[in-house]
Amino acid sequence: MQNPMNKGVYEALKKKKMDPETEGTIERDLNRTFPTHVMFQEEGVGQAKLRNVLHAYANIDPEVGYVQGMGFLAGTLLTQMEEEEAFWCFHSMMHSEKYRLRDMFKPGFPMLQLFFFQLRALTMKEIPKLQKHFDALNVDPSFFAAQWFLTLFVYHFQFRALLRIWDIFMCEGWKIIFRVALALMKWEEKLLLSLPFDKILPALKNLHENKNPDEIMERCLKIKFKTEELKDLRKEYEQQQKK
């Protein structure tokens, strides 16, 4: 993950002064990132490493800087690798064509808007009754799915399930995130169809609760659609944006 050409770059980035407002936001969010994980408890070694990684990334990419959600991604990487390796892995996830996380966190969250469009279309295909219920209630994916994408489900799942999802994400990209989202909604379709607007949003945000990690994976892998469908939906969305 580390390029010999980048020797010393990370050390310089984490020591470089940064915008005080961004620094303050990072500092405030540290205690909210994995508060129950022993590695990230207040002023623990994990918090110090996470602060360094987020500080360094904000310095190398001032257009994006720091956005809530990044801490969960960088923190997950820190549970699996050393600090500098986690930084370069996070940098790669932000910039590579396969993941394009930077396009999700850029001002205006452009790729997040695309994901909402794709999720709505896939829900209509896979769970049509539920999507029609959403439409009748004027429930948009932006009301409930942002954290699914911004944190790659880190915010929602225990590590046993999460790392299995991330393994597939690292190999295949975003498709697994959509499959998990669709599987959770399909799992609770009967309940969701019975709920009015004021109750359906809390239910959607808590779909992950009390779910067995093995069954989550079993169900999500039964959701079948082709990667080409995501690509076609991306083209359709981009055409709409040009109008």
Short mmCIF file of C-alpha atoms in Angstrom, two decimals:
data_model
loop_
_atom_site.label_atom_id
_atom_site.label_comp_id
_atom_site.label_asym_id
_atom_site.label_seq_id
_atom_site.Cartn_x
_atom_site.Cartn_y
_atom_site.Cartn_z
CA MET A 1 0.00 0.00 0.00
CA GLN A 2 2.92 2.33 0.73
CA ASN A 3 5.00 3.60 -2.16
CA PRO A 4 8.73 4.14 -1.46
CA MET A 5 8.34 7.44 -3.29
CA ASN A 6 6.05 8.59 -0.46
CA LYS A 7 8.60 8.04 2.30
CA GLY A 8 8.27 10.84 4.86
CA VAL A 9 5.12 12.28 3.29
CA TYR A 10 2.76 10.98 5.96
CA GLU A 11 4.93 12.26 8.81
CA ALA A 12 5.02 15.70 7.21
CA LEU A 13 1.27 15.76 6.60
CA LYS A 14 0.28 14.83 10.13
CA LYS A 15 2.60 17.51 11.57
CA LYS A 16 1.50 20.24 9.16
CA LYS A 17 -0.74 22.94 10.62
CA MET A 18 -4.31 22.89 9.41
CA ASP A 19 -7.43 25.00 9.42
CA PRO A 20 -8.50 25.42 13.09
CA GLU A 21 -12.19 24.84 12.28
CA THR A 22 -11.45 21.49 10.59
CA GLU A 23 -9.12 20.53 13.41
CA GLY A 24 -11.84 21.30 15.95
CA THR A 25 -14.41 19.22 14.06
CA ILE A 26 -12.05 16.24 13.94
CA GLU A 27 -11.38 16.59 17.66
CA ARG A 28 -15.08 16.70 18.54
CA ASP A 29 -15.82 13.60 16.46
CA LEU A 30 -13.06 11.44 17.95
CA ASN A 31 -15.12 10.53 21.01
CA ARG A 32 -18.10 9.63 18.79
CA THR A 33 -16.13 7.14 16.73
CA PHE A 34 -16.33 3.59 18.13
CA PRO A 35 -16.97 4.84 21.70
CA THR A 36 -17.36 1.27 23.00
CA HIS A 37 -14.28 -0.15 21.24
CA VAL A 38 -11.41 -0.48 23.68
CA MET A 39 -8.92 0.79 21.10
CA PHE A 40 -10.77 4.09 20.66
CA GLN A 41 -11.76 4.96 24.18
CA GLU A 42 -11.00 8.50 25.28
CA GLU A 43 -7.35 9.47 24.80
CA GLY A 44 -6.43 5.89 23.97
CA VAL A 45 -3.85 4.86 21.39
CA GLY A 46 -6.57 4.42 18.78
CA GLN A 47 -7.81 7.98 19.16
CA ALA A 48 -4.29 9.36 18.72
CA LYS A 49 -3.76 7.31 15.55
CA LEU A 50 -7.17 8.24 14.19
CA ARG A 51 -6.51 11.93 14.85
CA ASN A 52 -3.23 11.66 12.92
CA VAL A 53 -4.78 9.89 9.92
CA LEU A 54 -7.68 12.33 9.62
CA HIS A 55 -5.38 15.33 10.14
CA ALA A 56 -3.01 14.10 7.44
CA TYR A 57 -5.81 13.42 4.96
CA ALA A 58 -7.39 16.85 5.51
CA ASN A 59 -3.98 18.38 4.75
CA ILE A 60 -3.36 16.37 1.58
CA ASP A 61 -6.86 17.03 0.22
CA PRO A 62 -8.03 20.48 1.40
CA GLU A 63 -10.97 20.55 -1.05
CA VAL A 64 -12.59 17.66 0.84
CA GLY A 65 -10.85 18.21 4.17
CA TYR A 66 -12.71 16.27 6.83
CA VAL A 67 -16.34 15.12 6.68
CA GLN A 68 -18.30 13.19 9.30
CA GLY A 69 -18.20 9.51 8.42
CA MET A 70 -14.53 9.48 7.48
CA GLY A 71 -13.57 8.64 11.04
CA PHE A 72 -15.49 5.37 10.97
CA LEU A 73 -13.75 4.33 7.74
CA ALA A 74 -10.26 5.29 8.89
CA GLY A 75 -10.94 3.77 12.30
CA THR A 76 -11.92 0.43 10.78
CA LEU A 77 -8.68 0.38 8.79
CA LEU A 78 -6.72 1.13 11.96
CA THR A 79 -8.13 -2.01 13.59
CA GLN A 80 -6.53 -4.06 10.80
CA MET A 81 -3.20 -2.34 10.05
CA GLU A 82 -0.58 0.11 11.26
CA GLU A 83 -1.19 3.86 11.25
CA GLU A 84 0.69 4.92 8.12
CA GLU A 85 -0.56 1.94 6.14
CA ALA A 86 -4.11 2.84 7.21
CA PHE A 87 -3.59 6.39 5.93
CA TRP A 88 -2.40 5.26 2.50
CA CYS A 89 -5.15 2.65 2.29
CA PHE A 90 -7.73 5.33 3.11
CA HIS A 91 -6.12 7.65 0.54
CA SER A 92 -6.35 4.89 -2.07
CA MET A 93 -10.02 4.24 -1.25
CA MET A 94 -10.74 7.94 -1.61
CA HIS A 95 -9.05 8.32 -5.00
CA SER A 96 -9.20 4.98 -6.82
CA GLU A 97 -11.75 4.52 -9.61
CA LYS A 98 -12.99 1.33 -7.96
CA TYR A 99 -14.18 3.02 -4.75
CA ARG A 100 -14.24 6.76 -5.52
CA LEU A 101 -14.94 7.67 -1.89
CA ARG A 102 -13.69 11.17 -2.55
CA ASP A 103 -16.60 11.79 -4.92
CA MET A 104 -18.94 10.86 -2.09
CA PHE A 105 -17.39 13.24 0.43
CA LYS A 106 -16.81 16.19 -1.90
CA PRO A 107 -18.90 19.34 -1.30
CA GLY A 108 -22.47 18.57 -2.30
CA PHE A 109 -21.88 14.81 -1.86
CA PRO A 110 -22.23 14.14 -5.62
CA MET A 111 -21.75 10.36 -5.56
CA LEU A 112 -24.06 9.97 -2.57
CA GLN A 113 -26.84 11.50 -4.69
CA LEU A 114 -26.06 8.93 -7.40
CA PHE A 115 -26.26 6.11 -4.84
CA PHE A 116 -29.70 7.27 -3.72
CA PHE A 117 -30.87 7.18 -7.35
CA GLN A 118 -29.43 3.70 -7.86
CA LEU A 119 -30.84 2.37 -4.59
CA ARG A 120 -34.34 3.61 -5.41
CA ALA A 121 -34.21 1.93 -8.86
CA LEU A 122 -32.91 -1.34 -7.43
CA THR A 123 -35.53 -1.32 -4.68
CA MET A 124 -38.24 -0.89 -7.32
CA LYS A 125 -36.82 -3.91 -9.15
CA GLU A 126 -36.17 -6.19 -6.17
CA ILE A 127 -38.87 -5.10 -3.69
CA PRO A 128 -41.47 -3.28 -5.82
CA LYS A 129 -44.28 -3.25 -3.24
CA LEU A 130 -41.98 -1.62 -0.71
CA GLN A 131 -40.74 1.03 -3.14
CA LYS A 132 -44.32 1.88 -4.08
CA HIS A 133 -45.07 2.25 -0.36
CA PHE A 134 -42.06 4.58 -0.03
CA ASP A 135 -43.32 6.61 -2.99
CA ALA A 136 -46.81 6.87 -1.51
CA LEU A 137 -45.29 8.22 1.72
CA ASN A 138 -42.76 10.42 -0.13
CA VAL A 139 -39.91 8.55 1.57
CA ASP A 140 -36.67 9.09 -0.34
CA PRO A 141 -33.47 7.03 0.19
CA SER A 142 -31.78 10.26 1.29
CA PHE A 143 -33.99 10.15 4.40
CA PHE A 144 -32.51 6.89 5.69
CA ALA A 145 -29.62 5.50 3.61
CA ALA A 146 -26.90 8.18 3.90
CA GLN A 147 -25.03 6.49 6.75
CA TRP A 148 -25.13 3.13 4.98
CA PHE A 149 -23.02 4.58 2.19
CA LEU A 150 -20.99 7.21 4.07
CA THR A 151 -19.72 4.67 6.62
CA LEU A 152 -19.98 1.46 4.53
CA PHE A 153 -22.21 0.10 7.31
CA VAL A 154 -19.48 0.64 9.93
CA TYR A 155 -21.92 2.67 12.02
CA HIS A 156 -24.47 -0.15 12.05
CA PHE A 157 -22.78 -3.54 12.37
CA GLN A 158 -20.56 -5.28 14.86
CA PHE A 159 -17.12 -6.16 13.52
CA ARG A 160 -17.98 -9.82 12.94
CA ALA A 161 -20.44 -8.89 10.19
CA LEU A 162 -18.73 -5.69 9.16
CA LEU A 163 -15.38 -7.20 8.23
CA ARG A 164 -17.06 -9.77 6.01
CA ILE A 165 -18.88 -6.98 4.18
CA TRP A 166 -15.64 -5.00 3.86
CA ASP A 167 -13.76 -8.05 2.51
CA ILE A 168 -16.23 -8.22 -0.36
CA PHE A 169 -16.25 -4.43 -0.77
CA MET A 170 -12.46 -4.36 -1.12
CA CYS A 171 -12.61 -7.06 -3.80
CA GLU A 172 -15.72 -6.04 -5.71
CA GLY A 173 -16.53 -2.43 -4.86
CA TRP A 174 -19.92 -0.89 -4.11
CA LYS A 175 -22.20 -3.72 -5.21
CA ILE A 176 -22.08 -5.42 -1.79
CA ILE A 177 -23.28 -2.25 -0.04
CA PHE A 178 -26.40 -2.20 -2.23
CA ARG A 179 -26.94 -5.93 -1.66
CA VAL A 180 -26.81 -5.52 2.12
CA ALA A 181 -29.17 -2.53 1.97
CA LEU A 182 -31.67 -4.42 -0.17
CA ALA A 183 -31.40 -7.56 1.97
CA LEU A 184 -32.15 -5.60 5.16
CA MET A 185 -35.19 -3.93 3.61
CA LYS A 186 -36.45 -7.21 2.14
CA TRP A 187 -35.96 -8.91 5.51
CA GLU A 188 -38.32 -6.43 7.17
CA GLU A 189 -40.58 -5.77 4.17
CA LYS A 190 -43.76 -6.94 5.91
CA LEU A 191 -43.15 -4.63 8.88
CA LEU A 192 -42.18 -1.65 6.72
CA LEU A 193 -45.29 -2.02 4.54
CA SER A 194 -47.44 -1.68 7.66
CA LEU A 195 -45.87 1.55 8.90
CA PRO A 196 -46.91 5.19 8.34
CA PHE A 197 -44.42 7.97 7.60
CA ASP A 198 -43.67 8.90 11.21
CA LYS A 199 -42.76 5.31 12.13
CA ILE A 200 -41.12 4.03 8.96
CA LEU A 201 -38.02 6.26 9.15
CA PRO A 202 -36.97 5.12 12.67
CA ALA A 203 -37.59 1.53 11.57
CA LEU A 204 -35.43 1.95 8.46
CA LYS A 205 -32.59 3.43 10.50
CA ASN A 206 -32.69 0.44 12.86
CA LEU A 207 -33.00 -2.40 10.34
CA HIS A 208 -29.66 -3.81 11.42
CA GLU A 209 -30.63 -4.36 15.06
CA ASN A 210 -30.80 -7.92 16.41
CA LYS A 211 -29.70 -9.44 13.13
CA ASN A 212 -27.46 -12.51 13.08
CA PRO A 213 -24.25 -11.70 11.11
CA ASP A 214 -24.26 -15.06 9.33
CA GLU A 215 -27.86 -14.63 8.22
CA ILE A 216 -27.17 -11.08 7.05
CA MET A 217 -24.49 -12.40 4.72
CA GLU A 218 -26.62 -15.34 3.61
CA ARG A 219 -29.53 -13.06 2.72
CA CYS A 220 -27.49 -10.35 1.02
CA LEU A 221 -25.72 -12.86 -1.23
CA LYS A 222 -29.13 -14.01 -2.45
CA ILE A 223 -29.79 -10.54 -3.83
CA LYS A 224 -28.82 -10.90 -7.47
CA PHE A 225 -28.20 -8.10 -9.93
CA LYS A 226 -25.43 -7.41 -12.42
CA THR A 227 -22.74 -4.79 -12.01
CA GLU A 228 -23.78 -3.56 -15.45
CA GLU A 229 -27.09 -2.50 -13.92
CA LEU A 230 -25.27 -0.10 -11.58
CA LYS A 231 -23.26 1.22 -14.52
CA ASP A 232 -26.40 1.73 -16.62
CA LEU A 233 -28.13 3.52 -13.74
CA ARG A 234 -25.08 5.73 -13.33
CA LYS A 235 -25.28 6.70 -17.02
CA GLU A 236 -29.01 7.38 -16.68
CA TYR A 237 -28.41 9.56 -13.62
CA GLU A 238 -25.61 11.50 -15.33
CA GLN A 239 -27.83 12.13 -18.35
CA GLN A 240 -30.54 13.50 -16.08
CA GLN A 241 -28.04 15.83 -14.42
CA LYS A 242 -27.13 17.33 -17.80
CA LYS A 243 -30.70 18.39 -18.55
#
